[in-house]
GROMACS .gro file of C-alpha atoms in nm:
model
  307
    1MET     CA    1  18.465   2.619 -16.521
    2ASN     CA    2  18.383   2.271 -16.608
    3ASP     CA    3  18.012   2.218 -16.775
    4ARG     CA    4  18.019   1.853 -16.734
    5PRO     CA    5  18.031   1.801 -16.426
    6SER     CA    6  18.240   1.570 -16.270
    7GLN     CA    7  18.201   1.253 -16.061
    8SER     CA    8  18.516   1.035 -16.011
    9ALA     CA    9  18.636   1.001 -15.657
   10LEU     CA   10  18.962   0.901 -15.823
   11ASP     CA   11  18.986   1.284 -15.928
   12PRO     CA   12  18.955   1.468 -15.600
   13ALA     CA   13  18.828   1.809 -15.583
   14GLY     CA   14  18.838   1.777 -15.185
   15SER     CA   15  19.002   1.666 -14.880
   16GLY     CA   16  18.795   1.418 -14.793
   17ALA     CA   17  18.775   1.241 -15.126
   18GLU     CA   18  19.153   1.278 -15.165
   19SER     CA   19  19.220   1.096 -14.826
   20ILE     CA   20  18.955   0.818 -14.972
   21ALA     CA   21  19.148   0.800 -15.316
   22GLU     CA   22  19.509   0.773 -15.164
   23LEU     CA   23  19.331   0.554 -14.935
   24PHE     CA   24  19.203   0.356 -15.265
   25TRP     CA   25  19.579   0.379 -15.430
   26VAL     CA   26  19.737   0.218 -15.076
   27MET     CA   27  19.491  -0.065 -15.029
   28VAL     CA   28  19.548  -0.175 -15.459
   29ALA     CA   29  19.956  -0.177 -15.405
   30GLY     CA   30  19.854  -0.421 -15.074
   31GLY     CA   31  19.625  -0.618 -15.298
   32VAL     CA   32  19.868  -0.610 -15.553
   33GLY     CA   33  20.132  -0.743 -15.339
   34ILE     CA   34  19.982  -1.031 -15.144
   35TRP     CA   35  19.854  -1.195 -15.488
   36LEU     CA   36  20.144  -1.156 -15.647
   37LEU     CA   37  20.300  -1.345 -15.360
   38VAL     CA   38  20.071  -1.609 -15.388
   39ILE     CA   39  20.077  -1.635 -15.733
   40GLY     CA   40  20.360  -1.717 -15.745
   41LEU     CA   41  20.366  -1.942 -15.492
   42ALA     CA   42  20.167  -2.064 -15.707
   43VAL     CA   43  20.346  -2.101 -15.991
   44TYR     CA   44  20.641  -2.232 -15.784
   45SER     CA   45  20.474  -2.520 -15.739
   46ILE     CA   46  20.330  -2.587 -16.090
   47ILE     CA   47  20.647  -2.526 -16.250
   48ARG     CA   48  20.875  -2.724 -15.983
   49PRO     CA   49  20.688  -3.023 -15.890
   50GLY     CA   50  20.803  -3.307 -15.702
   51GLU     CA   51  20.945  -3.288 -15.370
   52HIS     CA   52  21.049  -2.986 -15.201
   53ASN     CA   53  21.243  -2.938 -14.894
   54ALA     CA   54  21.023  -2.964 -14.559
   55ARG     CA   55  21.181  -2.627 -14.420
   56MET     CA   56  21.169  -2.388 -14.705
   57THR     CA   57  20.810  -2.537 -14.800
   58ARG     CA   58  20.726  -2.467 -14.443
   59LEU     CA   59  20.874  -2.139 -14.464
   60MET     CA   60  20.665  -2.012 -14.817
   61VAL     CA   61  20.361  -2.158 -14.686
   62ILE     CA   62  20.320  -2.024 -14.365
   63GLY     CA   63  20.568  -1.664 -14.480
   64GLY     CA   64  20.402  -1.607 -14.779
   65GLY     CA   65  20.056  -1.732 -14.726
   66ALA     CA   66  20.043  -1.661 -14.298
   67VAL     CA   67  20.270  -1.422 -14.242
   68PHE     CA   68  20.264  -1.128 -14.448
   69PRO     CA   69  19.929  -1.147 -14.569
   70THR     CA   70  19.858  -1.088 -14.189
   71ILE     CA   71  20.162  -0.839 -14.195
   72VAL     CA   72  19.988  -0.618 -14.516
   73LEU     CA   73  19.621  -0.640 -14.440
   74THR     CA   74  19.701  -0.477 -14.078
   75GLY     CA   75  19.913  -0.207 -14.217
   76LEU     CA   76  19.628  -0.172 -14.456
   77LEU     CA   77  19.375  -0.093 -14.133
   78THR     CA   78  19.612   0.090 -13.970
   79TYR     CA   79  19.660   0.288 -14.226
   80GLY     CA   80  19.242   0.265 -14.283
   81LEU     CA   81  19.155   0.411 -13.924
   82SER     CA   82  19.432   0.639 -13.879
   83ILE     CA   83  19.195   0.883 -14.172
   84LEU     CA   84  18.886   0.796 -13.959
   85PRO     CA   85  18.982   1.097 -13.765
   86GLU     CA   86  18.964   1.402 -13.952
   87LEU     CA   87  18.725   1.255 -14.196
   88GLN     CA   88  18.476   1.214 -13.909
   89ARG     CA   89  18.537   1.598 -13.740
   90PRO     CA   90  18.236   1.831 -13.750
   91ALA     CA   91  18.356   2.143 -13.909
   92PRO     CA   92  18.444   2.444 -13.702
   93GLU     CA   93  18.174   2.684 -13.524
   94GLY     CA   94  18.043   2.936 -13.760
   95SER     CA   95  18.094   2.730 -14.074
   96GLN     CA   96  17.810   2.730 -14.370
   97VAL     CA   97  17.569   2.451 -14.256
   98VAL     CA   98  17.355   2.329 -14.561
   99GLU     CA   99  17.061   2.084 -14.423
  100VAL     CA  100  17.006   1.843 -14.704
  101VAL     CA  101  16.722   1.601 -14.679
  102GLY     CA  102  16.621   1.330 -14.933
  103VAL     CA  103  16.290   1.298 -15.077
  104ARG     CA  104  16.187   1.018 -15.328
  105TRP     CA  105  16.363   1.107 -15.577
  106TRP     CA  106  16.466   1.448 -15.532
  107TRP     CA  107  16.710   1.667 -15.347
  108ARG     CA  108  16.557   1.940 -15.048
  109VAL     CA  109  16.837   2.189 -14.998
  110ARG     CA  110  16.816   2.451 -14.687
  111TYR     CA  111  17.101   2.685 -14.599
  112ARG     CA  112  17.099   2.843 -14.248
  113LEU     CA  113  17.185   3.151 -14.252
  114GLU     CA  114  17.350   3.337 -13.925
  115ASP     CA  115  17.036   3.449 -13.768
  116GLY     CA  116  16.937   3.094 -13.735
  117SER     CA  117  16.701   3.139 -14.024
  118THR     CA  118  16.742   2.889 -14.367
  119ILE     CA  119  16.636   2.949 -14.729
  120GLU     CA  120  16.541   2.663 -14.965
  121THR     CA  121  16.620   2.573 -15.309
  122ALA     CA  122  16.632   2.206 -15.476
  123ASN     CA  123  16.845   1.950 -15.651
  124GLU     CA  124  17.122   2.189 -15.642
  125ILE     CA  125  17.430   2.312 -15.412
  126HIS     CA  126  17.661   2.573 -15.404
  127LEU     CA  127  17.948   2.569 -15.206
  128PRO     CA  128  18.253   2.787 -15.136
  129VAL     CA  129  18.643   2.698 -15.244
  130ASP     CA  130  18.894   2.621 -14.994
  131GLU     CA  131  18.625   2.651 -14.714
  132GLU     CA  132  18.494   2.342 -14.425
  133VAL     CA  133  18.120   2.275 -14.511
  134GLU     CA  134  17.862   2.070 -14.228
  135PHE     CA  135  17.598   1.892 -14.404
  136LYS     CA  136  17.315   1.781 -14.232
  137LEU     CA  137  17.172   1.462 -14.359
  138THR     CA  138  16.771   1.293 -14.331
  139SER     CA  139  16.516   1.190 -14.487
  140GLU     CA  140  16.145   1.262 -14.566
  141ASP     CA  141  16.055   0.848 -14.686
  142VAL     CA  142  16.299   0.588 -14.738
  143ILE     CA  143  16.718   0.574 -14.669
  144HIS     CA  144  16.875   0.729 -14.920
  145SER     CA  145  17.302   0.807 -14.916
  146PHE     CA  146  17.427   1.136 -15.003
  147TRP     CA  147  17.775   1.140 -15.212
  148ILE     CA  148  17.979   1.363 -15.375
  149PRO     CA  149  18.240   1.141 -15.523
  150ALA     CA  150  18.472   1.407 -15.571
  151LEU     CA  151  18.455   1.627 -15.255
  152GLY     CA  152  18.386   1.316 -14.997
  153GLY     CA  153  18.266   1.006 -14.895
  154LYS     CA  154  17.907   0.900 -14.896
  155THR     CA  155  17.646   0.900 -14.609
  156ASP     CA  156  17.320   0.757 -14.531
  157MET     CA  157  17.011   0.897 -14.461
  158ILE     CA  158  16.772   0.777 -14.223
  159PRO     CA  159  16.383   0.912 -14.143
  160GLY     CA  160  16.412   0.981 -13.799
  161ARG     CA  161  16.728   1.000 -13.773
  162GLU     CA  162  16.991   1.343 -13.866
  163ASN     CA  163  17.316   1.212 -13.986
  164ARG     CA  164  17.636   1.515 -14.058
  165LEU     CA  165  17.939   1.483 -14.305
  166LYS     CA  166  18.169   1.751 -14.337
  167LEU     CA  167  18.282   1.841 -14.678
  168TYR     CA  168  18.585   2.012 -14.761
  169PRO     CA  169  18.597   2.185 -15.110
  170THR     CA  170  18.960   2.267 -15.229
  171LYS     CA  171  18.916   2.321 -15.642
  172GLN     CA  172  18.643   2.527 -15.843
  173GLY     CA  173  18.433   2.370 -16.042
  174VAL     CA  174  18.107   2.159 -16.075
  175TYR     CA  175  18.098   1.832 -15.927
  176ARG     CA  176  17.808   1.520 -15.985
  177GLY     CA  177  17.605   1.431 -15.680
  178VAL     CA  178  17.418   1.117 -15.644
  179CYS     CA  179  17.245   0.906 -15.435
  180ALA     CA  180  17.441   0.605 -15.305
  181GLU     CA  181  17.108   0.382 -15.223
  182PHE     CA  182  16.898   0.189 -15.361
  183CYS     CA  183  16.560   0.405 -15.300
  184GLY     CA  184  16.303   0.300 -15.537
  185ALA     CA  185  16.192   0.339 -15.928
  186ALA     CA  186  16.331   0.633 -15.997
  187HIS     CA  187  16.702   0.601 -15.789
  188ALA     CA  188  16.941   0.626 -16.118
  189GLN     CA  189  16.806   0.936 -16.158
  190MET     CA  190  16.837   1.073 -15.841
  191SER     CA  191  17.155   1.354 -15.885
  192PHE     CA  192  17.247   1.709 -15.830
  193ASP     CA  193  17.494   1.958 -15.933
  194VAL     CA  194  17.760   2.096 -15.708
  195VAL     CA  195  17.924   2.412 -15.729
  196VAL     CA  196  18.184   2.503 -15.573
  197GLN     CA  197  18.319   2.877 -15.623
  198SER     CA  198  18.546   3.152 -15.471
  199ARG     CA  199  18.413   3.256 -15.134
  200GLU     CA  200  18.312   3.643 -15.346
  201GLU     CA  201  18.116   3.452 -15.597
  202PHE     CA  202  17.959   3.260 -15.324
  203ASP     CA  203  17.778   3.529 -15.130
  204SER     CA  204  17.674   3.724 -15.438
  205TRP     CA  205  17.496   3.432 -15.525
  206LEU     CA  206  17.376   3.339 -15.194
  207ALA     CA  207  17.285   3.754 -15.169
  208GLU     CA  208  17.085   3.659 -15.499
  209PHE     CA  209  16.927   3.385 -15.342
  210ARG     CA  210  16.814   3.547 -15.056
  211LEU     CA  211  16.572   3.803 -15.275
  212PRO     CA  212  16.237   3.678 -15.296
  213GLY     CA  213  16.112   3.514 -15.580
  214THR     CA  214  15.866   3.891 -15.825
  215ASP     CA  215  15.549   3.887 -15.785
  216GLN     CA  216  15.457   3.993 -16.121
  217ASP     CA  217  15.186   3.999 -16.340
  218HIS     CA  218  15.241   3.682 -16.616
  219PRO     CA  219  15.016   3.484 -16.865
  220GLY     CA  220  15.249   3.194 -16.694
  221LYS     CA  221  15.146   3.320 -16.321
  222VAL     CA  222  14.772   3.290 -16.418
  223VAL     CA  223  14.888   2.874 -16.548
  224PHE     CA  224  15.107   2.752 -16.263
  225ARG     CA  225  14.833   2.887 -16.044
  226ARG     CA  226  14.548   2.758 -16.253
  227ARG     CA  227  14.665   2.400 -16.301
  228GLY     CA  228  14.725   2.357 -15.997
  229CYS     CA  229  15.112   2.385 -15.941
  230SER     CA  230  15.108   2.604 -15.655
  231ALA     CA  231  14.964   2.311 -15.440
  232CYS     CA  232  15.224   2.184 -15.432
  233HIS     CA  233  15.547   2.413 -15.487
  234THR     CA  234  15.722   2.723 -15.338
  235ILE     CA  235  15.797   3.087 -15.522
  236ARG     CA  236  15.911   3.292 -15.227
  237GLY     CA  237  15.773   3.648 -15.207
  238THR     CA  238  15.453   3.527 -15.373
  239ASP     CA  239  15.123   3.382 -15.266
  240ASP     CA  240  15.314   3.018 -15.456
  241ASP     CA  241  15.352   2.855 -15.097
  242GLY     CA  242  15.334   2.477 -15.165
  243MET     CA  243  15.574   2.201 -14.976
  244VAL     CA  244  15.525   1.877 -15.149
  245GLY     CA  245  15.763   1.955 -15.421
  246PRO     CA  246  16.059   2.154 -15.464
  247ASP     CA  247  16.144   2.508 -15.441
  248LEU     CA  248  16.120   2.671 -15.775
  249THR     CA  249  16.176   3.061 -15.633
  250HIS     CA  250  16.469   3.037 -15.893
  251PHE     CA  251  16.414   2.819 -16.109
  252GLY     CA  252  16.525   2.972 -16.380
  253SER     CA  253  16.897   2.988 -16.266
  254ARG     CA  254  16.945   2.588 -16.199
  255ARG     CA  255  17.150   2.400 -16.372
  256THR     CA  256  16.915   2.067 -16.461
  257ILE     CA  257  16.574   1.945 -16.444
  258GLY     CA  258  16.424   1.638 -16.241
  259ALA     CA  259  16.736   1.636 -16.014
  260GLY     CA  260  16.972   1.583 -16.269
  261VAL     CA  261  16.782   1.439 -16.544
  262MET     CA  262  16.790   1.731 -16.809
  263LYS     CA  263  16.954   2.046 -16.888
  264ASN     CA  264  16.726   2.319 -16.819
  265THR     CA  265  16.643   2.439 -17.116
  266ALA     CA  266  16.324   2.592 -17.247
  267GLU     CA  267  16.219   2.258 -17.446
  268ASN     CA  268  16.320   2.061 -17.131
  269LEU     CA  269  16.103   2.184 -16.951
  270GLY     CA  270  15.816   2.173 -17.189
  271ARG     CA  271  15.905   1.819 -17.214
  272TRP     CA  272  15.911   1.767 -16.844
  273ILE     CA  273  15.549   1.913 -16.775
  274THR     CA  274  15.374   1.721 -17.059
  275ALA     CA  275  15.578   1.381 -17.014
  276THR     CA  276  15.694   1.327 -16.677
  277HIS     CA  277  15.670   1.053 -16.639
  278ALA     CA  278  15.838   0.918 -16.967
  279VAL     CA  279  16.115   1.187 -16.929
  280LYS     CA  280  16.135   1.012 -16.558
  281PRO     CA  281  15.938   0.671 -16.451
  282GLY     CA  282  15.786   0.662 -16.122
  283VAL     CA  283  15.777   1.018 -16.021
  284GLU     CA  284  15.504   1.184 -15.823
  285MET     CA  285  15.443   1.509 -16.024
  286PRO     CA  286  15.128   1.467 -16.225
  287THR     CA  287  15.197   1.480 -16.638
  288PHE     CA  288  15.012   1.808 -16.773
  289ASP     CA  289  14.964   1.662 -17.078
  290SER     CA  290  14.639   1.832 -17.137
  291ILE     CA  291  14.761   2.168 -17.138
  292ASP     CA  292  14.750   2.363 -17.425
  293ASP     CA  293  15.021   2.502 -17.661
  294ASP     CA  294  14.961   2.843 -17.581
  295GLU     CA  295  14.960   2.820 -17.223
  296LEU     CA  296  15.244   2.590 -17.227
  297ASP     CA  297  15.494   2.860 -17.365
  298ALA     CA  298  15.344   3.076 -17.131
  299LEU     CA  299  15.441   2.834 -16.794
  300VAL     CA  300  15.755   2.782 -16.918
  301GLU     CA  301  15.853   3.155 -17.002
  302TYR     CA  302  15.733   3.246 -16.666
  303LEU     CA  303  15.915   2.991 -16.445
  304GLY     CA  304  16.265   3.070 -16.652
  305GLU     CA  305  16.210   3.418 -16.570
  306LEU     CA  306  16.252   3.257 -16.187
  307ARG     CA  307  16.644   3.382 -16.083
   0.00000   0.00000   0.00000
């Protein structure tokens, strides 16, 4: 599995992205054809100055400047419209449903289970390969745009409205998703990882993900509550039930911190806690620069064990 997430729309790993990449190359070919004809006519007029045959002139101007571009552009439009029905078609009944909410500047992710209930995580999405998945997309604040270039097209996330997107991953690996609509100061630092895995691996991950966090005694848990972290964050299975920030139930198993800002390591987590705004300007999480070393070590260890 690729360790560095792929973000290339021209290296597709999903059926939607494959259609879009194919459309891109077809449009490139059509555009190159028109460009070559127009430039060819311009070069011909330069190297052959003076009076030209009137009939030939009309043929080149009308045929090359109007008829040929019209035929090519009509063909491109027809081809582009022909792929829309499949891209817009909903996923089949019974497909995995993932609800994603855009928040400045992170992603709230909920998996809808077979019994209709949901479980929540943040800033990381797991998907089964070779299966269609239905995304339900909305926003808590401003307009965001949900886009995983290697898997499919992008869809706006609008406050008060639920949009949908179907994706069909075809290759296992890790892919990078981004916000494709400017949404404020930390817009460029609003990304997420998408892990595409086999159905067996996905079921195993989902089974572990559904388990609540352990409410074991740990010095870091004391720091977590004393410093007010539980006012914003939830850890399922404990009394910590804040809803403002990301759910931290299985935080230790995530690949990144701060919506893709940096890898999830103990050193980076310590920096995120003590210098939050230096790492990600504009984020609403307060900076805990007054925390002492012992408290920080305990908190980092506790969060790292949430798996």
